């Protein structure tokens, strides 16, 4: 909400600077988004008199102007507008001026003709969104005067963000009330001039059916109005407050809404048929808004209707055909109280927002209903003439305006704030309109009609906190309640320690990306969680796989001069439908391109399956877990022969594999891409490390080399070896793999290294010999392996 | 010439020759061979000694002394030569082993924690140390936990402040949505406590991803929040200020001034927005803080009685404070990161730079 300072001063005689007032508003809980200075914004723009206008010799659409600014010499200006004539007065931005849109005026040459400034439109002066041609000033505008001063532009305008609980502050009066209370200054009461009613004008007949939602409805009829544009001062105020002038009647209503906070509406009486009824809409009824938008209504929408049709959505907007125009002569004026929740629901279902609905939703002071209506009638008659009928009132105004009484214990407020409430706070609250009476610890608090947000003891504590000032609340550390064992999840830091860069991607991906690693479900068990209102198609489905986002990140980086990336991401994947869905915590890796670049000690090398497998194994080992990798040729998106399921015990914990080449190509990734994922939710805690004595007796190492058929897996061989060796085996590993020259076709030479040890004695040659023989026998029997040299 | 003199002369000869050879020796290996050749069991000195037996008994001790003296002389000379040589050889080896120590060390490539994760880790660690227990909640939430229980009923204007990703029509009996803040974890943690028959005190920190349907230079549709709350008897606004001051000082690693501004949130009463003294200009006023010297960092307040009521905690006995902060925002302020979008572009050059501390 925009608050022109000069207008604010009409409600309260403030003498502070705009910046000081802004600081005080912040302290009182009103967020100041900025202080605009419209007049300063057009400094250097002066009233110019067009003394001569000639066509540009080289450009049909340009004019050469001679401008009198009251200085000795006339100014030559090249101008592209067409709406001015010789003798007009226009705003002229002189050289050096900086316009609100950021344009800095310089001396220039346009098609060979020198120009020493610019004639401006409303838009260029920041007075309107857009404009057609120059702003033509009245003939009596004094030549050479600053346009900002001549137009009476505001010196300062506060741009406030009013919180949703403070409907009362959606007006000049509301803001002034808070400031006046804080400063100890008087709040100037609005004028009480009332137009004498004229019995010759028929009072409108109003029926309120939906009395739960329409708490009070007042209406009067004004006849013989000559609707014309509102006066300049009024238009200037509306513009400064961010509203567009429309016509005299509408402007007066809007002005009063800004001034006192009460939204009102005027109908063209001659477009109405019969009486006015406030009721809920009938299913299927439609309504055409002032903006020309047609909406179909629901049974819960509150409407104002005549005998034929809906003439307004209560508290939101009038209908187009019944609106006041320049041709209107008779009007019906409405000032009412509607239930905020009802307005809020209709506003949302109809998708119509207005200055009126914003106020009704937040709560309007019913105390202003009559006063605001009187002010509007008074202004309309004064400015545009007319005779006013007596007012029809439906509803109990007195009970609506009555103060609300709350009783609370002062100690509760003190305990909630952590400070004893100082006596001075009461005086400020009383100036804000609250009634305060202390009886021992009991506080009898009466809340005026403009503060429907204050209903509970806690609300009162907030009012006290505001006037005490949050800065004056002490800083106290609360007592420690409980110490919890630290459960720091080191999953991601462990992965990072293995050389991976952690990335964080959005949880939503495109439907196409979803299908890369997850097949489409049968329609009846669709497990894609789709966002109906996504940011874009590319972010419209909750991911069921971590891989698409990782591939995108790899693509992004490989396109930016990286020769290889190793990425890791921790996040969730989502599947299911509205009734049942899952969120699973995942850790996922991606490696592609160089794992080693050329250095003085090593040659460049590209990532392969075992680089990633090693990382995954190390990560699992770090949590005390050992995995088994089982080849799986049937994982969508991953290449057969280089893909495995990862088992922890009997459960599948994840997958690792090479991304299908064509799929990787789709992400512009030309090097092999390897990905892995682990479902963190299936991992058990792993064994806690337990002490074991360091073996006393030395271990012995033995090597055996066999020729195996290709296809024998090291996993199967080592498992067999473990069985053969028996209890003395500490470790068996493949130390050599060779299938080059000297190895027959279809065979592979594998070197196995054994470490044997006994906890109670030093092993002998005989012990190791026995074990090796057992291994050789098993290898021959089971794999038809042949011992080499 | 007496035999004894002859032997003496012979020994003297041997000694002279040996000393000359020792001096000429060029390596420890040669020296070792010479030691064997002269002092070994079958060495020259031994063979000279064989002649001693032929001497008359009275001459034997004389010659014996002489032999011993020669032996000592030779042994000492050998030791001395050995020290000299080994020293020389060591020097030569050191010279030969000289390397360019300015060459790059052998490394494997280092990983980095994402700056947002780093921030999350630092923040949750501070709150853990202050006795707040970690909690988690689902990202796909229902309207009850995300709105209703937090005192934001359907018609509440504050709902418009959350640009919510709904999965189905808002207001459906079981409408699902992506949580717009981590506050639903507050509800879940309190519910869990009450359902288990427990009662406050409760002190909880919950971190996680949240979603808003808003995407521009300063908004990301997904970001991270940390939610902190405490419910106990006599919890006050002063306690909230205490925890905030401690946290912000610990996180920014310096004394930052803080300012609470009265504000409105449906789930707290009183509510306050919290500013810190601008970390870019040290509270003096600059372009980033729009000249005010203050930067808004989080929203906070005393838990609204309706929130406690929604989970079955008696608000006449218990009170609590709560606040939620945007992780990205604090990380940006701490490290001077100019653009929110950098976090989700995941450019490894940026990530490595930020991970360098």
PDB file of C-alpha atoms in Angstrom, chain A residues 23 26-31 33 161 163-165 340-342 344-345 347-348 361-362 412 414-419 453 456 458-463 465-466 470-484 486-489 492-493 496-508 529-535 539 542-543 553 556-557 560-562 564-572 574-575 577-579 581-583 585 595-596 600-601, chain B residues 103-114 116-118 121 128-134 136-141 154-161 164-168 170 174 176 178-179 201-203 209 211-215 220-222 224 230 232 234-243 245-246 258-264 268-273 275 290 296 302-306 315-316 318-321 343-349 351-352:
ATOM      1  CA  UNK A  23      11.945   3.628  10.846  1.00  0.00           C
ATOM      2  CA  UNK A  26       9.080  -0.670  10.899  1.00  0.00           C
ATOM      3  CA  UNK A  27       9.349  -0.688  14.673  1.00  0.00           C
ATOM      4  CA  UNK A  28       5.540  -0.761  14.894  1.00  0.00           C
ATOM      5  CA  UNK A  29       5.361  -3.772  12.564  1.00  0.00           C
ATOM      6  CA  UNK A  30       4.739  -2.190   9.172  1.00  0.00           C
ATOM      7  CA  UNK A  31       7.253  -3.262   6.595  1.00  0.00           C
ATOM      8  CA  UNK A  33       9.472  -1.576   1.077  1.00  0.00           C
ATOM      9  CA  UNK A 161       3.645  -4.089   2.909  1.00  0.00           C
ATOM     10  CA  UNK A 163       0.517  -7.785   6.990  1.00  0.00           C
ATOM     11  CA  UNK A 164      -2.686  -9.812   6.438  1.00  0.00           C
ATOM     12  CA  UNK A 165      -3.863  -9.371  10.038  1.00  0.00           C
ATOM     13  CA  UNK A 340     -13.819 -11.939   5.563  1.00  0.00           C
ATOM     14  CA  UNK A 341     -13.628 -15.727   5.046  1.00  0.00           C
ATOM     15  CA  UNK A 342     -16.531 -15.612   2.568  1.00  0.00           C
ATOM     16  CA  UNK A 344     -11.584 -14.838   0.568  1.00  0.00           C
ATOM     17  CA  UNK A 345     -13.151 -18.033  -0.750  1.00  0.00           C
ATOM     18  CA  UNK A 347     -12.030 -14.239  -4.503  1.00  0.00           C
ATOM     19  CA  UNK A 348     -10.051 -17.452  -4.964  1.00  0.00           C
ATOM     20  CA  UNK A 361     -10.413 -10.304   3.398  1.00  0.00           C
ATOM     21  CA  UNK A 362      -8.176  -8.709   6.000  1.00  0.00           C
ATOM     22  CA  UNK A 412       0.955 -14.625  31.502  1.00  0.00           C
ATOM     23  CA  UNK A 414       4.952 -10.936  31.248  1.00  0.00           C
ATOM     24  CA  UNK A 415       6.010 -14.598  31.135  1.00  0.00           C
ATOM     25  CA  UNK A 416       5.408 -14.792  27.395  1.00  0.00           C
ATOM     26  CA  UNK A 417       7.448 -11.674  26.708  1.00  0.00           C
ATOM     27  CA  UNK A 418      10.165 -12.321  29.291  1.00  0.00           C
ATOM     28  CA  UNK A 419       9.811  -8.788  30.699  1.00  0.00           C
ATOM     29  CA  UNK A 453      -7.278  -9.443  14.918  1.00  0.00           C
ATOM     30  CA  UNK A 456      -6.628 -13.844  22.605  1.00  0.00           C
ATOM     31  CA  UNK A 458      -1.417 -13.914  23.065  1.00  0.00           C
ATOM     32  CA  UNK A 459      -2.689 -11.205  20.698  1.00  0.00           C
ATOM     33  CA  UNK A 460      -2.597  -8.733  23.559  1.00  0.00           C
ATOM     34  CA  UNK A 461       0.956  -9.823  24.348  1.00  0.00           C
ATOM     35  CA  UNK A 462       1.877  -8.914  20.783  1.00  0.00           C
ATOM     36  CA  UNK A 463       0.351  -5.449  21.164  1.00  0.00           C
ATOM     37  CA  UNK A 465       5.523  -6.241  22.586  1.00  0.00           C
ATOM     38  CA  UNK A 466       5.018  -3.773  19.744  1.00  0.00           C
ATOM     39  CA  UNK A 470      11.203  -5.680  20.439  1.00  0.00           C
ATOM     40  CA  UNK A 471      14.587  -4.061  21.018  1.00  0.00           C
ATOM     41  CA  UNK A 472      13.713  -3.647  24.676  1.00  0.00           C
ATOM     42  CA  UNK A 473      13.006  -7.348  25.217  1.00  0.00           C
ATOM     43  CA  UNK A 474      16.043  -8.841  27.004  1.00  0.00           C
ATOM     44  CA  UNK A 475      18.260 -11.530  25.468  1.00  0.00           C
ATOM     45  CA  UNK A 476      18.134 -14.653  27.639  1.00  0.00           C
ATOM     46  CA  UNK A 477      19.407 -18.160  26.934  1.00  0.00           C
ATOM     47  CA  UNK A 478      16.714 -20.716  27.780  1.00  0.00           C
ATOM     48  CA  UNK A 479      17.696 -23.538  30.135  1.00  0.00           C
ATOM     49  CA  UNK A 480      18.901 -26.682  28.400  1.00  0.00           C
ATOM     50  CA  UNK A 481      16.066 -29.192  28.370  1.00  0.00           C
ATOM     51  CA  UNK A 482      17.611 -32.329  26.975  1.00  0.00           C
ATOM     52  CA  UNK A 483      20.877 -33.442  25.479  1.00  0.00           C
ATOM     53  CA  UNK A 484      20.454 -35.751  22.538  1.00  0.00           C
ATOM     54  CA  UNK A 486      24.511 -36.637  18.101  1.00  0.00           C
ATOM     55  CA  UNK A 487      23.111 -38.393  15.075  1.00  0.00           C
ATOM     56  CA  UNK A 488      25.096 -36.646  12.401  1.00  0.00           C
ATOM     57  CA  UNK A 489      24.601 -38.247   9.025  1.00  0.00           C
ATOM     58  CA  UNK A 492      27.506 -37.315   1.952  1.00  0.00           C
ATOM     59  CA  UNK A 493      30.792 -36.282   3.578  1.00  0.00           C
ATOM     60  CA  UNK A 496      32.898 -36.486  -0.871  1.00  0.00           C
ATOM     61  CA  UNK A 497      36.040 -37.749   0.843  1.00  0.00           C
ATOM     62  CA  UNK A 498      36.318 -40.328  -1.951  1.00  0.00           C
ATOM     63  CA  UNK A 499      36.769 -37.530  -4.479  1.00  0.00           C
ATOM     64  CA  UNK A 500      33.204 -36.729  -5.517  1.00  0.00           C
ATOM     65  CA  UNK A 501      31.697 -33.258  -5.879  1.00  0.00           C
ATOM     66  CA  UNK A 502      28.314 -32.987  -4.191  1.00  0.00           C
ATOM     67  CA  UNK A 503      25.535 -31.499  -6.292  1.00  0.00           C
ATOM     68  CA  UNK A 504      21.950 -30.602  -5.374  1.00  0.00           C
ATOM     69  CA  UNK A 505      19.291 -30.886  -8.069  1.00  0.00           C
ATOM     70  CA  UNK A 506      15.605 -30.104  -8.170  1.00  0.00           C
ATOM     71  CA  UNK A 507      13.310 -32.918  -7.123  1.00  0.00           C
ATOM     72  CA  UNK A 508      11.225 -32.524 -10.278  1.00  0.00           C
ATOM     73  CA  UNK A 529       3.588 -37.876  -9.097  1.00  0.00           C
ATOM     74  CA  UNK A 530       2.784 -35.105 -11.545  1.00  0.00           C
ATOM     75  CA  UNK A 531       2.564 -31.428 -10.615  1.00  0.00           C
ATOM     76  CA  UNK A 532      -0.492 -29.808 -12.210  1.00  0.00           C
ATOM     77  CA  UNK A 533       1.035 -26.311 -11.814  1.00  0.00           C
ATOM     78  CA  UNK A 534       4.716 -26.835 -12.586  1.00  0.00           C
ATOM     79  CA  UNK A 535       7.233 -24.063 -13.216  1.00  0.00           C
ATOM     80  CA  UNK A 539      10.133 -29.547 -13.915  1.00  0.00           C
ATOM     81  CA  UNK A 542       8.633 -35.834  -9.146  1.00  0.00           C
ATOM     82  CA  UNK A 543      11.746 -37.859  -9.931  1.00  0.00           C
ATOM     83  CA  UNK A 553      24.576 -31.783 -14.290  1.00  0.00           C
ATOM     84  CA  UNK A 556      26.234 -28.796 -17.952  1.00  0.00           C
ATOM     85  CA  UNK A 557      29.781 -29.211 -16.703  1.00  0.00           C
ATOM     86  CA  UNK A 560      31.986 -25.945 -19.675  1.00  0.00           C
ATOM     87  CA  UNK A 561      35.554 -27.093 -20.193  1.00  0.00           C
ATOM     88  CA  UNK A 562      35.582 -29.994 -17.761  1.00  0.00           C
ATOM     89  CA  UNK A 564      35.764 -35.351 -16.438  1.00  0.00           C
ATOM     90  CA  UNK A 565      33.355 -35.183 -13.517  1.00  0.00           C
ATOM     91  CA  UNK A 566      32.710 -37.292 -10.447  1.00  0.00           C
ATOM     92  CA  UNK A 567      29.406 -36.250  -8.872  1.00  0.00           C
ATOM     93  CA  UNK A 568      27.407 -37.393  -5.905  1.00  0.00           C
ATOM     94  CA  UNK A 569      23.938 -36.350  -4.816  1.00  0.00           C
ATOM     95  CA  UNK A 570      21.877 -37.108  -1.755  1.00  0.00           C
ATOM     96  CA  UNK A 571      18.166 -36.633  -2.123  1.00  0.00           C
ATOM     97  CA  UNK A 572      14.815 -38.273  -2.323  1.00  0.00           C
ATOM     98  CA  UNK A 574       9.166 -40.081  -5.057  1.00  0.00           C
ATOM     99  CA  UNK A 575       6.625 -42.571  -6.361  1.00  0.00           C
ATOM    100  CA  UNK A 577      -0.331 -41.713  -6.229  1.00  0.00           C
ATOM    101  CA  UNK A 578      -2.479 -39.365  -4.185  1.00  0.00           C
ATOM    102  CA  UNK A 579      -3.654 -42.083  -1.844  1.00  0.00           C
ATOM    103  CA  UNK A 581       3.124 -42.532  -2.023  1.00  0.00           C
ATOM    104  CA  UNK A 582       6.688 -43.083  -0.933  1.00  0.00           C
ATOM    105  CA  UNK A 583       9.679 -40.851  -0.410  1.00  0.00           C
ATOM    106  CA  UNK A 585      16.313 -41.332   0.628  1.00  0.00           C
ATOM    107  CA  UNK A 595      39.645 -39.670 -13.657  1.00  0.00           C
ATOM    108  CA  UNK A 596      43.320 -38.899 -14.165  1.00  0.00           C
ATOM    109  CA  UNK A 600      54.532 -35.533 -14.677  1.00  0.00           C
ATOM    110  CA  UNK A 601      53.881 -38.794 -12.880  1.00  0.00           C
TER     111      UNK A 601
ATOM    112  CA  UNK B 103      56.951 -30.190  -8.646  1.00  0.00           C
ATOM    113  CA  UNK B 104      53.281 -30.794  -7.861  1.00  0.00           C
ATOM    114  CA  UNK B 105      52.585 -33.514  -5.314  1.00  0.00           C
ATOM    115  CA  UNK B 106      50.842 -36.738  -6.229  1.00  0.00           C
ATOM    116  CA  UNK B 107      47.177 -36.333  -5.405  1.00  0.00           C
ATOM    117  CA  UNK B 108      43.870 -37.878  -6.120  1.00  0.00           C
ATOM    118  CA  UNK B 109      41.164 -35.412  -7.009  1.00  0.00           C
ATOM    119  CA  UNK B 110      39.432 -33.982  -3.986  1.00  0.00           C
ATOM    120  CA  UNK B 111      35.681 -33.922  -3.553  1.00  0.00           C
ATOM    121  CA  UNK B 112      33.682 -31.062  -2.081  1.00  0.00           C
ATOM    122  CA  UNK B 113      30.547 -30.752  -0.022  1.00  0.00           C
ATOM    123  CA  UNK B 114      27.899 -28.549  -1.654  1.00  0.00           C
ATOM    124  CA  UNK B 116      24.180 -25.522   0.956  1.00  0.00           C
ATOM    125  CA  UNK B 117      24.990 -28.860   2.606  1.00  0.00           C
ATOM    126  CA  UNK B 118      27.933 -27.231   4.323  1.00  0.00           C
ATOM    127  CA  UNK B 121      25.766 -29.093   8.572  1.00  0.00           C
ATOM    128  CA  UNK B 128      22.477 -29.761  18.334  1.00  0.00           C
ATOM    129  CA  UNK B 129      25.027 -28.328  20.713  1.00  0.00           C
ATOM    130  CA  UNK B 130      22.294 -26.118  22.150  1.00  0.00           C
ATOM    131  CA  UNK B 131      20.252 -29.212  22.967  1.00  0.00           C
ATOM    132  CA  UNK B 132      17.858 -29.271  20.035  1.00  0.00           C
ATOM    133  CA  UNK B 133      16.995 -32.743  18.791  1.00  0.00           C
ATOM    134  CA  UNK B 134      17.074 -33.453  15.060  1.00  0.00           C
ATOM    135  CA  UNK B 136      12.657 -35.018   9.782  1.00  0.00           C
ATOM    136  CA  UNK B 137       9.397 -35.006   7.898  1.00  0.00           C
ATOM    137  CA  UNK B 138       7.978 -35.823   4.483  1.00  0.00           C
ATOM    138  CA  UNK B 139       8.318 -33.396   1.597  1.00  0.00           C
ATOM    139  CA  UNK B 140       4.965 -34.454   0.170  1.00  0.00           C
ATOM    140  CA  UNK B 141       2.619 -33.123   2.808  1.00  0.00           C
ATOM    141  CA  UNK B 154      -8.211 -22.404   3.722  1.00  0.00           C
ATOM    142  CA  UNK B 155      -9.678 -18.926   3.512  1.00  0.00           C
ATOM    143  CA  UNK B 156      -6.710 -17.319   5.256  1.00  0.00           C
ATOM    144  CA  UNK B 157      -5.051 -14.581   3.175  1.00  0.00           C
ATOM    145  CA  UNK B 158      -1.658 -15.869   4.321  1.00  0.00           C
ATOM    146  CA  UNK B 159      -2.136 -18.922   2.109  1.00  0.00           C
ATOM    147  CA  UNK B 160      -1.639 -16.634  -0.847  1.00  0.00           C
ATOM    148  CA  UNK B 161       1.831 -15.821   0.522  1.00  0.00           C
ATOM    149  CA  UNK B 164       2.051 -23.844  -3.270  1.00  0.00           C
ATOM    150  CA  UNK B 165       2.644 -26.797  -5.569  1.00  0.00           C
ATOM    151  CA  UNK B 166      -0.566 -28.794  -5.159  1.00  0.00           C
ATOM    152  CA  UNK B 167      -0.787 -32.302  -6.588  1.00  0.00           C
ATOM    153  CA  UNK B 168      -4.554 -32.150  -6.682  1.00  0.00           C
ATOM    154  CA  UNK B 170      -6.649 -27.448  -3.093  1.00  0.00           C
ATOM    155  CA  UNK B 174      -6.873 -35.484   1.029  1.00  0.00           C
ATOM    156  CA  UNK B 176      -1.391 -33.429  -1.257  1.00  0.00           C
ATOM    157  CA  UNK B 178       4.914 -30.145  -1.647  1.00  0.00           C
ATOM    158  CA  UNK B 179       5.577 -28.623   1.744  1.00  0.00           C
ATOM    159  CA  UNK B 201       9.789 -30.003  27.107  1.00  0.00           C
ATOM    160  CA  UNK B 202      10.476 -30.385  23.423  1.00  0.00           C
ATOM    161  CA  UNK B 203      13.412 -28.805  21.643  1.00  0.00           C
ATOM    162  CA  UNK B 209      13.890 -29.151   1.316  1.00  0.00           C
ATOM    163  CA  UNK B 211       9.048 -25.908  -2.389  1.00  0.00           C
ATOM    164  CA  UNK B 212       7.369 -22.759  -3.689  1.00  0.00           C
ATOM    165  CA  UNK B 213       5.919 -22.214  -7.113  1.00  0.00           C
ATOM    166  CA  UNK B 214       8.123 -19.223  -7.824  1.00  0.00           C
ATOM    167  CA  UNK B 215      11.138 -19.043 -10.118  1.00  0.00           C
ATOM    168  CA  UNK B 220      14.079 -20.998  -6.528  1.00  0.00           C
ATOM    169  CA  UNK B 221      11.173 -23.460  -6.679  1.00  0.00           C
ATOM    170  CA  UNK B 222      13.130 -25.709  -4.317  1.00  0.00           C
ATOM    171  CA  UNK B 224      16.243 -25.501   2.089  1.00  0.00           C
ATOM    172  CA  UNK B 230      11.104 -25.198  21.763  1.00  0.00           C
ATOM    173  CA  UNK B 232       8.220 -25.832  27.685  1.00  0.00           C
ATOM    174  CA  UNK B 234       7.595 -20.308  30.710  1.00  0.00           C
ATOM    175  CA  UNK B 235       9.329 -20.125  27.342  1.00  0.00           C
ATOM    176  CA  UNK B 236       9.485 -16.434  26.462  1.00  0.00           C
ATOM    177  CA  UNK B 237      10.252 -13.999  23.685  1.00  0.00           C
ATOM    178  CA  UNK B 238      13.453 -13.217  25.586  1.00  0.00           C
ATOM    179  CA  UNK B 239      14.498 -16.880  25.178  1.00  0.00           C
ATOM    180  CA  UNK B 240      13.835 -16.629  21.451  1.00  0.00           C
ATOM    181  CA  UNK B 241      16.135 -13.630  21.295  1.00  0.00           C
ATOM    182  CA  UNK B 242      18.769 -15.512  23.298  1.00  0.00           C
ATOM    183  CA  UNK B 243      18.777 -18.505  20.953  1.00  0.00           C
ATOM    184  CA  UNK B 245      21.639 -14.171  19.072  1.00  0.00           C
ATOM    185  CA  UNK B 246      23.699 -17.240  19.950  1.00  0.00           C
ATOM    186  CA  UNK B 258      20.306  -8.462  15.509  1.00  0.00           C
ATOM    187  CA  UNK B 259      17.004  -6.628  15.275  1.00  0.00           C
ATOM    188  CA  UNK B 260      13.518  -8.072  15.697  1.00  0.00           C
ATOM    189  CA  UNK B 261      10.756  -6.342  13.773  1.00  0.00           C
ATOM    190  CA  UNK B 262       7.123  -7.007  14.659  1.00  0.00           C
ATOM    191  CA  UNK B 263       5.527  -8.932  11.818  1.00  0.00           C
ATOM    192  CA  UNK B 264       2.672 -11.288  11.176  1.00  0.00           C
ATOM    193  CA  UNK B 268       3.175 -17.312  15.892  1.00  0.00           C
ATOM    194  CA  UNK B 269       1.952 -14.560  18.205  1.00  0.00           C
ATOM    195  CA  UNK B 270       3.817 -12.288  18.699  1.00  0.00           C
ATOM    196  CA  UNK B 271       5.706 -12.688  15.427  1.00  0.00           C
ATOM    197  CA  UNK B 272       8.934 -11.057  14.418  1.00  0.00           C
ATOM    198  CA  UNK B 273      11.106 -10.836  11.397  1.00  0.00           C
ATOM    199  CA  UNK B 275      17.386  -8.712  10.706  1.00  0.00           C
ATOM    200  CA  UNK B 290      19.555  -0.731   0.543  1.00  0.00           C
ATOM    201  CA  UNK B 296      16.369  -9.712   6.848  1.00  0.00           C
ATOM    202  CA  UNK B 302       6.029 -17.334  19.965  1.00  0.00           C
ATOM    203  CA  UNK B 303       4.029 -20.385  18.876  1.00  0.00           C
ATOM    204  CA  UNK B 304       0.358 -19.472  18.403  1.00  0.00           C
ATOM    205  CA  UNK B 305      -1.997 -21.114  20.941  1.00  0.00           C
ATOM    206  CA  UNK B 306      -4.055 -22.532  18.049  1.00  0.00           C
ATOM    207  CA  UNK B 315      -1.380 -23.536  25.861  1.00  0.00           C
ATOM    208  CA  UNK B 316      -2.305 -22.302  29.316  1.00  0.00           C
ATOM    209  CA  UNK B 318       3.046 -24.524  27.940  1.00  0.00           C
ATOM    210  CA  UNK B 319       4.436 -21.906  25.628  1.00  0.00           C
ATOM    211  CA  UNK B 320       7.057 -22.067  22.937  1.00  0.00           C
ATOM    212  CA  UNK B 321       9.048 -20.211  20.365  1.00  0.00           C
ATOM    213  CA  UNK B 343      23.436 -23.328  -6.032  1.00  0.00           C
ATOM    214  CA  UNK B 344      21.333 -25.368  -8.409  1.00  0.00           C
ATOM    215  CA  UNK B 345      23.358 -24.937 -11.600  1.00  0.00           C
ATOM    216  CA  UNK B 346      25.957 -27.135  -9.899  1.00  0.00           C
ATOM    217  CA  UNK B 347      28.909 -25.785 -11.880  1.00  0.00           C
ATOM    218  CA  UNK B 348      31.794 -27.770 -10.387  1.00  0.00           C
ATOM    219  CA  UNK B 349      34.069 -24.741 -10.687  1.00  0.00           C
ATOM    220  CA  UNK B 351      31.313 -25.818  -6.043  1.00  0.00           C
ATOM    221  CA  UNK B 352      35.070 -26.431  -5.815  1.00  0.00           C
TER     222      UNK B 352
END
